[in-house]
């Protein structure tokens, strides 16, 4: 299924929306209200009336209209049942904000496998889990407090912390961005798919990518040359040191891989490799 429903939805449900303004679900809802022109449906299993002035629903299945994208921010033990509701509702795509999956090991690994299998059965493409969300030209579906200027630079990051820092940097420097995509654990949607999609986006003139590891080296090498021919794709790698690699493993649940092999791969696909974050931002 195309990633269009993920990046260009006409309706969005926030599962785990809250009246508490300090909760992630509430922040995402408010960010959507201020940026998105389509239908917004807050979902909370204790909902009785409204959240941020919008009619709230107990489950996805209670929503009267179609839902292109579900942003899921619920405790991890409920994520799979929400995905099942999304399938029953006919939701097209999802962003799973919830953490506590592969990146924490143990039971989280099994939960992530179950989430993948459930979504696959229903044909739902999803970003995450363990992601801060997406900023697109159509909406801000993150929990970051940021006044984002529209522009032509896309940011793809495997670290929510780096993503938040980049949004702050863009705001301070008045740099306009077209997309910010926080990849999370990449349980379904992979980095090479996102880069390929953004390379075809007419509003994006350059793509900046912070990677901690590559999900599928063969597909990465096969997919990226076309993208780098369309527009500049600039890469920086996290986990260059042994301590950094261990931090990456803890954060994303994936191994960082060899720094030299990564650099060679970027050159092979026609990307631009940058060693230092300050150079990357400059």
PDB file of C-alpha atoms in Angstrom:
ATOM      1  CA  UNK A   1       0.000   0.000   0.000  1.00  0.00           C
ATOM      2  CA  UNK A   2       1.179   3.518  -0.809  1.00  0.00           C
ATOM      3  CA  UNK A   3       2.603   5.682   1.967  1.00  0.00           C
ATOM      4  CA  UNK A   4       0.310   8.518   0.860  1.00  0.00           C
ATOM      5  CA  UNK A   5      -2.176   7.757   3.634  1.00  0.00           C
ATOM      6  CA  UNK A   6       0.646   8.124   6.156  1.00  0.00           C
ATOM      7  CA  UNK A   7       1.967  11.425   4.830  1.00  0.00           C
ATOM      8  CA  UNK A   8      -1.125  12.949   3.163  1.00  0.00           C
ATOM      9  CA  UNK A   9      -4.193  11.778   5.104  1.00  0.00           C
ATOM     10  CA  UNK A  10      -7.578  13.444   4.846  1.00  0.00           C
ATOM     11  CA  UNK A  11      -8.703  12.249   8.298  1.00  0.00           C
ATOM     12  CA  UNK A  12      -6.765  11.409  11.466  1.00  0.00           C
ATOM     13  CA  UNK A  13      -7.763   9.658  14.696  1.00  0.00           C
ATOM     14  CA  UNK A  14      -5.688  10.113  17.862  1.00  0.00           C
ATOM     15  CA  UNK A  15      -6.043   6.988  19.994  1.00  0.00           C
ATOM     16  CA  UNK A  16      -5.077   7.834  23.537  1.00  0.00           C
ATOM     17  CA  UNK A  17      -6.184  11.451  23.270  1.00  0.00           C
ATOM     18  CA  UNK A  18      -6.535  12.993  26.716  1.00  0.00           C
ATOM     19  CA  UNK A  19      -8.020  16.048  28.409  1.00  0.00           C
ATOM     20  CA  UNK A  20      -4.807  16.326  30.432  1.00  0.00           C
ATOM     21  CA  UNK A  21      -2.704  18.886  28.559  1.00  0.00           C
ATOM     22  CA  UNK A  22       0.534  17.325  29.779  1.00  0.00           C
ATOM     23  CA  UNK A  23      -0.247  13.954  28.188  1.00  0.00           C
ATOM     24  CA  UNK A  24       1.273  13.042  24.827  1.00  0.00           C
ATOM     25  CA  UNK A  25      -2.141  12.263  23.307  1.00  0.00           C
ATOM     26  CA  UNK A  26      -3.375  15.756  24.170  1.00  0.00           C
ATOM     27  CA  UNK A  27      -0.269  17.471  22.782  1.00  0.00           C
ATOM     28  CA  UNK A  28      -0.614  15.562  19.499  1.00  0.00           C
ATOM     29  CA  UNK A  29      -4.309  16.483  19.310  1.00  0.00           C
ATOM     30  CA  UNK A  30      -3.540  20.179  19.828  1.00  0.00           C
ATOM     31  CA  UNK A  31      -0.749  20.071  17.250  1.00  0.00           C
ATOM     32  CA  UNK A  32      -3.191  18.574  14.753  1.00  0.00           C
ATOM     33  CA  UNK A  33      -5.863  21.173  15.509  1.00  0.00           C
ATOM     34  CA  UNK A  34      -3.395  23.958  14.745  1.00  0.00           C
ATOM     35  CA  UNK A  35      -2.047  22.420  11.509  1.00  0.00           C
ATOM     36  CA  UNK A  36      -4.444  19.913   9.932  1.00  0.00           C
ATOM     37  CA  UNK A  37      -7.426  20.902   7.782  1.00  0.00           C
ATOM     38  CA  UNK A  38      -9.043  17.463   7.602  1.00  0.00           C
ATOM     39  CA  UNK A  39     -11.193  15.595  10.109  1.00  0.00           C
ATOM     40  CA  UNK A  40      -9.677  14.932  13.558  1.00  0.00           C
ATOM     41  CA  UNK A  41     -11.152  12.246  15.817  1.00  0.00           C
ATOM     42  CA  UNK A  42      -9.924  12.017  19.440  1.00  0.00           C
ATOM     43  CA  UNK A  43     -10.303   8.477  20.814  1.00  0.00           C
ATOM     44  CA  UNK A  44     -10.246   7.638  24.515  1.00  0.00           C
ATOM     45  CA  UNK A  45     -11.894   4.600  26.123  1.00  0.00           C
ATOM     46  CA  UNK A  46     -13.143   6.826  28.949  1.00  0.00           C
ATOM     47  CA  UNK A  47     -14.429   9.535  26.626  1.00  0.00           C
ATOM     48  CA  UNK A  48     -17.874  10.899  27.406  1.00  0.00           C
ATOM     49  CA  UNK A  49     -17.986  14.219  25.572  1.00  0.00           C
ATOM     50  CA  UNK A  50     -15.278  16.384  24.028  1.00  0.00           C
ATOM     51  CA  UNK A  51     -11.484  16.671  24.023  1.00  0.00           C
ATOM     52  CA  UNK A  52     -10.053  20.073  23.041  1.00  0.00           C
ATOM     53  CA  UNK A  53     -13.459  21.005  21.655  1.00  0.00           C
ATOM     54  CA  UNK A  54     -13.704  17.931  19.402  1.00  0.00           C
ATOM     55  CA  UNK A  55     -16.211  15.110  19.790  1.00  0.00           C
ATOM     56  CA  UNK A  56     -14.443  12.177  21.429  1.00  0.00           C
ATOM     57  CA  UNK A  57     -15.077   8.480  20.772  1.00  0.00           C
ATOM     58  CA  UNK A  58     -14.513   5.427  22.956  1.00  0.00           C
ATOM     59  CA  UNK A  59     -13.005   3.296  20.185  1.00  0.00           C
ATOM     60  CA  UNK A  60     -11.962   3.660  16.552  1.00  0.00           C
ATOM     61  CA  UNK A  61     -14.986   1.570  15.583  1.00  0.00           C
ATOM     62  CA  UNK A  62     -17.312   4.239  17.027  1.00  0.00           C
ATOM     63  CA  UNK A  63     -16.092   6.938  14.620  1.00  0.00           C
ATOM     64  CA  UNK A  64     -18.775   7.678  12.006  1.00  0.00           C
ATOM     65  CA  UNK A  65     -16.446   8.725   9.169  1.00  0.00           C
ATOM     66  CA  UNK A  66     -13.515   7.134   7.351  1.00  0.00           C
ATOM     67  CA  UNK A  67     -10.076   7.225   8.996  1.00  0.00           C
ATOM     68  CA  UNK A  68      -6.957   7.444   6.827  1.00  0.00           C
ATOM     69  CA  UNK A  69      -4.451   7.588   9.686  1.00  0.00           C
ATOM     70  CA  UNK A  70      -4.551   6.472  13.323  1.00  0.00           C
ATOM     71  CA  UNK A  71      -1.953   7.944  15.665  1.00  0.00           C
ATOM     72  CA  UNK A  72      -1.677   5.461  18.533  1.00  0.00           C
ATOM     73  CA  UNK A  73      -0.460   6.626  21.931  1.00  0.00           C
ATOM     74  CA  UNK A  74      -1.655   4.054  24.463  1.00  0.00           C
ATOM     75  CA  UNK A  75       0.153   1.811  26.980  1.00  0.00           C
ATOM     76  CA  UNK A  76       1.975  -0.927  25.074  1.00  0.00           C
ATOM     77  CA  UNK A  77      -0.287  -3.725  26.344  1.00  0.00           C
ATOM     78  CA  UNK A  78      -3.220  -2.133  24.499  1.00  0.00           C
ATOM     79  CA  UNK A  79      -1.456  -1.341  21.207  1.00  0.00           C
ATOM     80  CA  UNK A  80      -2.341  -4.638  19.518  1.00  0.00           C
ATOM     81  CA  UNK A  81      -6.049  -4.447  20.420  1.00  0.00           C
ATOM     82  CA  UNK A  82      -6.089  -0.868  19.057  1.00  0.00           C
ATOM     83  CA  UNK A  83      -4.488  -2.156  15.833  1.00  0.00           C
ATOM     84  CA  UNK A  84      -7.234  -4.804  15.649  1.00  0.00           C
ATOM     85  CA  UNK A  85      -9.839  -2.047  16.031  1.00  0.00           C
ATOM     86  CA  UNK A  86      -8.071  -0.127  13.268  1.00  0.00           C
ATOM     87  CA  UNK A  87      -8.392  -3.133  10.960  1.00  0.00           C
ATOM     88  CA  UNK A  88     -12.082  -3.521  11.808  1.00  0.00           C
ATOM     89  CA  UNK A  89     -12.621   0.179  11.081  1.00  0.00           C
ATOM     90  CA  UNK A  90     -10.763   0.041   7.776  1.00  0.00           C
ATOM     91  CA  UNK A  91      -8.033   2.471   8.845  1.00  0.00           C
ATOM     92  CA  UNK A  92      -5.450   2.877   6.065  1.00  0.00           C
ATOM     93  CA  UNK A  93      -2.248   3.632   8.033  1.00  0.00           C
ATOM     94  CA  UNK A  94      -0.933   4.214  11.552  1.00  0.00           C
ATOM     95  CA  UNK A  95       1.777   5.878  13.594  1.00  0.00           C
ATOM     96  CA  UNK A  96       2.546   3.942  16.774  1.00  0.00           C
ATOM     97  CA  UNK A  97       3.976   6.477  19.226  1.00  0.00           C
ATOM     98  CA  UNK A  98       3.982   3.953  22.080  1.00  0.00           C
ATOM     99  CA  UNK A  99       7.381   2.743  23.350  1.00  0.00           C
ATOM    100  CA  UNK A 100       8.295  -0.444  25.223  1.00  0.00           C
ATOM    101  CA  UNK A 101       8.731  -2.836  22.313  1.00  0.00           C
ATOM    102  CA  UNK A 102      11.868  -4.289  20.713  1.00  0.00           C
ATOM    103  CA  UNK A 103      14.050  -1.503  22.083  1.00  0.00           C
ATOM    104  CA  UNK A 104      13.580  -2.755  25.664  1.00  0.00           C
ATOM    105  CA  UNK A 105      14.070  -6.456  24.861  1.00  0.00           C
ATOM    106  CA  UNK A 106      12.294  -9.302  26.649  1.00  0.00           C
ATOM    107  CA  UNK A 107       8.521  -9.241  26.300  1.00  0.00           C
ATOM    108  CA  UNK A 108       8.801  -6.116  24.149  1.00  0.00           C
ATOM    109  CA  UNK A 109      10.333  -8.148  21.304  1.00  0.00           C
ATOM    110  CA  UNK A 110       7.341 -10.531  21.242  1.00  0.00           C
ATOM    111  CA  UNK A 111       4.876  -7.622  21.471  1.00  0.00           C
ATOM    112  CA  UNK A 112       6.487  -5.963  18.451  1.00  0.00           C
ATOM    113  CA  UNK A 113       6.286  -9.191  16.436  1.00  0.00           C
ATOM    114  CA  UNK A 114       2.594  -9.487  17.338  1.00  0.00           C
ATOM    115  CA  UNK A 115       2.028  -5.862  16.324  1.00  0.00           C
ATOM    116  CA  UNK A 116       3.701  -6.468  12.940  1.00  0.00           C
ATOM    117  CA  UNK A 117       1.685  -9.615  12.276  1.00  0.00           C
ATOM    118  CA  UNK A 118      -1.594  -7.990  13.301  1.00  0.00           C
ATOM    119  CA  UNK A 119      -1.063  -4.959  11.050  1.00  0.00           C
ATOM    120  CA  UNK A 120       0.043  -7.143   8.153  1.00  0.00           C
ATOM    121  CA  UNK A 121      -3.148  -9.220   8.342  1.00  0.00           C
ATOM    122  CA  UNK A 122      -5.191  -6.033   7.999  1.00  0.00           C
ATOM    123  CA  UNK A 123      -2.998  -4.457   5.320  1.00  0.00           C
ATOM    124  CA  UNK A 124      -2.129  -1.455   7.534  1.00  0.00           C
ATOM    125  CA  UNK A 125       1.244   0.217   6.988  1.00  0.00           C
ATOM    126  CA  UNK A 126       2.558   1.782  10.164  1.00  0.00           C
ATOM    127  CA  UNK A 127       5.440   3.927  11.376  1.00  0.00           C
ATOM    128  CA  UNK A 128       7.108   3.019  14.666  1.00  0.00           C
ATOM    129  CA  UNK A 129       6.593   1.935  17.347  1.00  0.00           C
ATOM    130  CA  UNK A 130       8.683   4.113  19.668  1.00  0.00           C
ATOM    131  CA  UNK A 131       8.465   7.189  17.439  1.00  0.00           C
ATOM    132  CA  UNK A 132       7.839  10.886  18.082  1.00  0.00           C
ATOM    133  CA  UNK A 133       5.686  11.010  14.940  1.00  0.00           C
ATOM    134  CA  UNK A 134       5.618  12.941  11.673  1.00  0.00           C
ATOM    135  CA  UNK A 135       5.588  16.542  10.535  1.00  0.00           C
ATOM    136  CA  UNK A 136       4.359  16.894   6.956  1.00  0.00           C
ATOM    137  CA  UNK A 137       3.173  19.822   4.831  1.00  0.00           C
ATOM    138  CA  UNK A 138      -0.369  18.803   5.867  1.00  0.00           C
ATOM    139  CA  UNK A 139      -0.046  18.197   9.606  1.00  0.00           C
ATOM    140  CA  UNK A 140       2.093  18.074  12.742  1.00  0.00           C
ATOM    141  CA  UNK A 141       1.534  14.625  14.213  1.00  0.00           C
ATOM    142  CA  UNK A 142       4.255  14.810  16.855  1.00  0.00           C
ATOM    143  CA  UNK A 143       4.325  15.559  20.569  1.00  0.00           C
ATOM    144  CA  UNK A 144       6.980  18.252  20.081  1.00  0.00           C
ATOM    145  CA  UNK A 145       6.236  21.843  21.036  1.00  0.00           C
ATOM    146  CA  UNK A 146       7.420  23.574  17.885  1.00  0.00           C
ATOM    147  CA  UNK A 147       6.338  26.412  15.647  1.00  0.00           C
ATOM    148  CA  UNK A 148       7.460  24.874  12.385  1.00  0.00           C
ATOM    149  CA  UNK A 149       8.111  26.974   9.291  1.00  0.00           C
ATOM    150  CA  UNK A 150       7.168  25.501   5.943  1.00  0.00           C
ATOM    151  CA  UNK A 151      10.120  24.895   3.658  1.00  0.00           C
ATOM    152  CA  UNK A 152      11.889  22.494   1.306  1.00  0.00           C
ATOM    153  CA  UNK A 153      14.119  20.421   3.618  1.00  0.00           C
ATOM    154  CA  UNK A 154      13.041  16.954   4.772  1.00  0.00           C
ATOM    155  CA  UNK A 155      14.484  15.381   7.926  1.00  0.00           C
ATOM    156  CA  UNK A 156      14.488  11.615   8.497  1.00  0.00           C
ATOM    157  CA  UNK A 157      15.725  10.521  11.924  1.00  0.00           C
ATOM    158  CA  UNK A 158      16.077   7.269  13.843  1.00  0.00           C
ATOM    159  CA  UNK A 159      16.315   9.126  17.141  1.00  0.00           C
ATOM    160  CA  UNK A 160      13.424  11.034  18.681  1.00  0.00           C
ATOM    161  CA  UNK A 161      15.930  13.090  20.684  1.00  0.00           C
ATOM    162  CA  UNK A 162      17.769  14.128  17.525  1.00  0.00           C
ATOM    163  CA  UNK A 163      14.431  14.818  15.846  1.00  0.00           C
ATOM    164  CA  UNK A 164      13.338  17.117  18.680  1.00  0.00           C
ATOM    165  CA  UNK A 165      16.729  18.849  18.570  1.00  0.00           C
ATOM    166  CA  UNK A 166      16.414  19.378  14.816  1.00  0.00           C
ATOM    167  CA  UNK A 167      12.929  20.839  15.167  1.00  0.00           C
ATOM    168  CA  UNK A 168      14.259  23.213  17.816  1.00  0.00           C
ATOM    169  CA  UNK A 169      17.214  24.077  15.573  1.00  0.00           C
ATOM    170  CA  UNK A 170      14.893  24.725  12.610  1.00  0.00           C
ATOM    171  CA  UNK A 171      12.737  26.991  14.778  1.00  0.00           C
ATOM    172  CA  UNK A 172      15.723  28.945  16.155  1.00  0.00           C
ATOM    173  CA  UNK A 173      17.335  29.385  12.742  1.00  0.00           C
ATOM    174  CA  UNK A 174      13.999  29.970  10.970  1.00  0.00           C
ATOM    175  CA  UNK A 175      14.781  27.089   8.646  1.00  0.00           C
ATOM    176  CA  UNK A 176      11.734  25.809   6.803  1.00  0.00           C
ATOM    177  CA  UNK A 177      11.099  22.078   6.598  1.00  0.00           C
ATOM    178  CA  UNK A 178       8.755  20.012   4.448  1.00  0.00           C
ATOM    179  CA  UNK A 179       8.831  16.794   6.492  1.00  0.00           C
ATOM    180  CA  UNK A 180      10.239  15.425   9.699  1.00  0.00           C
ATOM    181  CA  UNK A 181       9.903  11.658   9.993  1.00  0.00           C
ATOM    182  CA  UNK A 182      10.893   9.971  13.261  1.00  0.00           C
ATOM    183  CA  UNK A 183      11.408   6.344  12.244  1.00  0.00           C
ATOM    184  CA  UNK A 184      11.254   4.690  15.668  1.00  0.00           C
ATOM    185  CA  UNK A 185      11.866   0.927  15.614  1.00  0.00           C
ATOM    186  CA  UNK A 186      11.009   0.570  11.911  1.00  0.00           C
ATOM    187  CA  UNK A 187       8.894  -2.485  12.628  1.00  0.00           C
ATOM    188  CA  UNK A 188       7.045  -1.910   9.342  1.00  0.00           C
ATOM    189  CA  UNK A 189       7.855   1.238   7.347  1.00  0.00           C
ATOM    190  CA  UNK A 190      11.609   1.342   6.691  1.00  0.00           C
ATOM    191  CA  UNK A 191      14.031   4.220   6.205  1.00  0.00           C
ATOM    192  CA  UNK A 192      14.693   3.436   2.527  1.00  0.00           C
ATOM    193  CA  UNK A 193      10.946   3.573   1.779  1.00  0.00           C
ATOM    194  CA  UNK A 194      10.612   6.979   3.417  1.00  0.00           C
ATOM    195  CA  UNK A 195      13.670   8.388   1.622  1.00  0.00           C
ATOM    196  CA  UNK A 196      12.345   7.080  -1.702  1.00  0.00           C
ATOM    197  CA  UNK A 197       8.921   8.637  -1.040  1.00  0.00           C
ATOM    198  CA  UNK A 198      10.398  12.000  -0.087  1.00  0.00           C
ATOM    199  CA  UNK A 199      12.660  12.010  -3.131  1.00  0.00           C
ATOM    200  CA  UNK A 200       9.489  12.093  -5.266  1.00  0.00           C
ATOM    201  CA  UNK A 201       7.826  14.848  -3.224  1.00  0.00           C
ATOM    202  CA  UNK A 202       7.682  18.126  -5.202  1.00  0.00           C
ATOM    203  CA  UNK A 203       7.926  20.305  -2.059  1.00  0.00           C
ATOM    204  CA  UNK A 204      11.155  18.652  -0.891  1.00  0.00           C
ATOM    205  CA  UNK A 205      14.425  19.867  -2.415  1.00  0.00           C
ATOM    206  CA  UNK A 206      16.901  18.048  -0.121  1.00  0.00           C
ATOM    207  CA  UNK A 207      16.720  15.186   2.388  1.00  0.00           C
ATOM    208  CA  UNK A 208      18.791  15.011   5.572  1.00  0.00           C
ATOM    209  CA  UNK A 209      18.998  11.584   7.198  1.00  0.00           C
ATOM    210  CA  UNK A 210      20.232  10.666  10.698  1.00  0.00           C
ATOM    211  CA  UNK A 211      20.610   6.882  10.817  1.00  0.00           C
ATOM    212  CA  UNK A 212      21.719   4.624  13.632  1.00  0.00           C
ATOM    213  CA  UNK A 213      21.481   1.434  11.562  1.00  0.00           C
ATOM    214  CA  UNK A 214      20.133   0.177   8.233  1.00  0.00           C
ATOM    215  CA  UNK A 215      17.099  -2.122   8.357  1.00  0.00           C
ATOM    216  CA  UNK A 216      17.854  -4.070   5.163  1.00  0.00           C
ATOM    217  CA  UNK A 217      21.211  -3.442   3.502  1.00  0.00           C
ATOM    218  CA  UNK A 218      20.264  -5.046   0.177  1.00  0.00           C
ATOM    219  CA  UNK A 219      17.056  -3.052  -0.250  1.00  0.00           C
ATOM    220  CA  UNK A 220      18.833   0.096   0.927  1.00  0.00           C
ATOM    221  CA  UNK A 221      21.468  -0.316  -1.813  1.00  0.00           C
ATOM    222  CA  UNK A 222      18.816  -1.182  -4.435  1.00  0.00           C
ATOM    223  CA  UNK A 223      16.393   1.657  -3.594  1.00  0.00           C
ATOM    224  CA  UNK A 224      18.568   4.659  -2.787  1.00  0.00           C
ATOM    225  CA  UNK A 225      20.414   5.315  -6.105  1.00  0.00           C
ATOM    226  CA  UNK A 226      17.158   6.465  -7.732  1.00  0.00           C
ATOM    227  CA  UNK A 227      16.418   8.752  -4.776  1.00  0.00           C
ATOM    228  CA  UNK A 228      19.883  10.348  -4.763  1.00  0.00           C
ATOM    229  CA  UNK A 229      19.611  11.037  -8.497  1.00  0.00           C
ATOM    230  CA  UNK A 230      16.394  12.994  -7.927  1.00  0.00           C
ATOM    231  CA  UNK A 231      17.747  15.270  -5.183  1.00  0.00           C
ATOM    232  CA  UNK A 232      20.588  15.590  -2.641  1.00  0.00           C
ATOM    233  CA  UNK A 233      20.373  13.094   0.223  1.00  0.00           C
ATOM    234  CA  UNK A 234      22.729  13.887   3.107  1.00  0.00           C
ATOM    235  CA  UNK A 235      23.536  11.263   5.755  1.00  0.00           C
ATOM    236  CA  UNK A 236      25.054  11.256   9.211  1.00  0.00           C
ATOM    237  CA  UNK A 237      25.447   8.107  11.291  1.00  0.00           C
ATOM    238  CA  UNK A 238      24.890   7.659  14.991  1.00  0.00           C
ATOM    239  CA  UNK A 239      26.734   5.037  16.981  1.00  0.00           C
ATOM    240  CA  UNK A 240      30.209   5.747  15.563  1.00  0.00           C
ATOM    241  CA  UNK A 241      31.951   4.846  18.842  1.00  0.00           C
ATOM    242  CA  UNK A 242      31.545   1.667  20.868  1.00  0.00           C
ATOM    243  CA  UNK A 243      29.633   3.609  23.542  1.00  0.00           C
ATOM    244  CA  UNK A 244      27.534   5.257  20.856  1.00  0.00           C
ATOM    245  CA  UNK A 245      26.756   1.879  19.293  1.00  0.00           C
ATOM    246  CA  UNK A 246      25.610   0.534  22.664  1.00  0.00           C
ATOM    247  CA  UNK A 247      23.387   3.595  23.158  1.00  0.00           C
ATOM    248  CA  UNK A 248      21.899   3.028  19.713  1.00  0.00           C
ATOM    249  CA  UNK A 249      21.122  -0.599  20.521  1.00  0.00           C
ATOM    250  CA  UNK A 250      19.398   0.462  23.735  1.00  0.00           C
ATOM    251  CA  UNK A 251      17.449   3.191  21.973  1.00  0.00           C
ATOM    252  CA  UNK A 252      16.212   1.514  18.803  1.00  0.00           C
ATOM    253  CA  UNK A 253      16.640  -2.182  19.486  1.00  0.00           C
ATOM    254  CA  UNK A 254      18.933  -2.510  16.451  1.00  0.00           C
ATOM    255  CA  UNK A 255      22.664  -2.893  16.052  1.00  0.00           C
ATOM    256  CA  UNK A 256      24.512   0.156  14.791  1.00  0.00           C
ATOM    257  CA  UNK A 257      26.683  -1.740  12.322  1.00  0.00           C
ATOM    258  CA  UNK A 258      30.101  -0.830  10.978  1.00  0.00           C
ATOM    259  CA  UNK A 259      30.800   2.869  10.521  1.00  0.00           C
ATOM    260  CA  UNK A 260      33.127   2.263   7.569  1.00  0.00           C
ATOM    261  CA  UNK A 261      30.714  -0.106   5.840  1.00  0.00           C
ATOM    262  CA  UNK A 262      27.931   2.449   6.291  1.00  0.00           C
ATOM    263  CA  UNK A 263      30.050   5.241   4.816  1.00  0.00           C
ATOM    264  CA  UNK A 264      30.945   3.053   1.832  1.00  0.00           C
ATOM    265  CA  UNK A 265      27.270   2.178   1.324  1.00  0.00           C
ATOM    266  CA  UNK A 266      26.310   5.864   1.258  1.00  0.00           C
ATOM    267  CA  UNK A 267      28.939   6.550  -1.402  1.00  0.00           C
ATOM    268  CA  UNK A 268      27.741   3.530  -3.375  1.00  0.00           C
ATOM    269  CA  UNK A 269      24.163   4.828  -3.529  1.00  0.00           C
ATOM    270  CA  UNK A 270      25.240   8.388  -4.395  1.00  0.00           C
ATOM    271  CA  UNK A 271      24.472   9.962  -1.020  1.00  0.00           C
ATOM    272  CA  UNK A 272      26.466  12.691   0.707  1.00  0.00           C
ATOM    273  CA  UNK A 273      28.131  11.533   3.920  1.00  0.00           C
ATOM    274  CA  UNK A 274      28.787  14.017   6.740  1.00  0.00           C
ATOM    275  CA  UNK A 275      30.905  13.172   9.789  1.00  0.00           C
ATOM    276  CA  UNK A 276      29.782  15.838  12.259  1.00  0.00           C
ATOM    277  CA  UNK A 277      26.324  16.983  13.418  1.00  0.00           C
ATOM    278  CA  UNK A 278      27.243  20.677  13.283  1.00  0.00           C
ATOM    279  CA  UNK A 279      28.407  20.256   9.659  1.00  0.00           C
ATOM    280  CA  UNK A 280      25.211  18.345   8.959  1.00  0.00           C
ATOM    281  CA  UNK A 281      23.055  21.192  10.258  1.00  0.00           C
ATOM    282  CA  UNK A 282      25.162  23.878   8.549  1.00  0.00           C
TER     283      UNK A 282
END
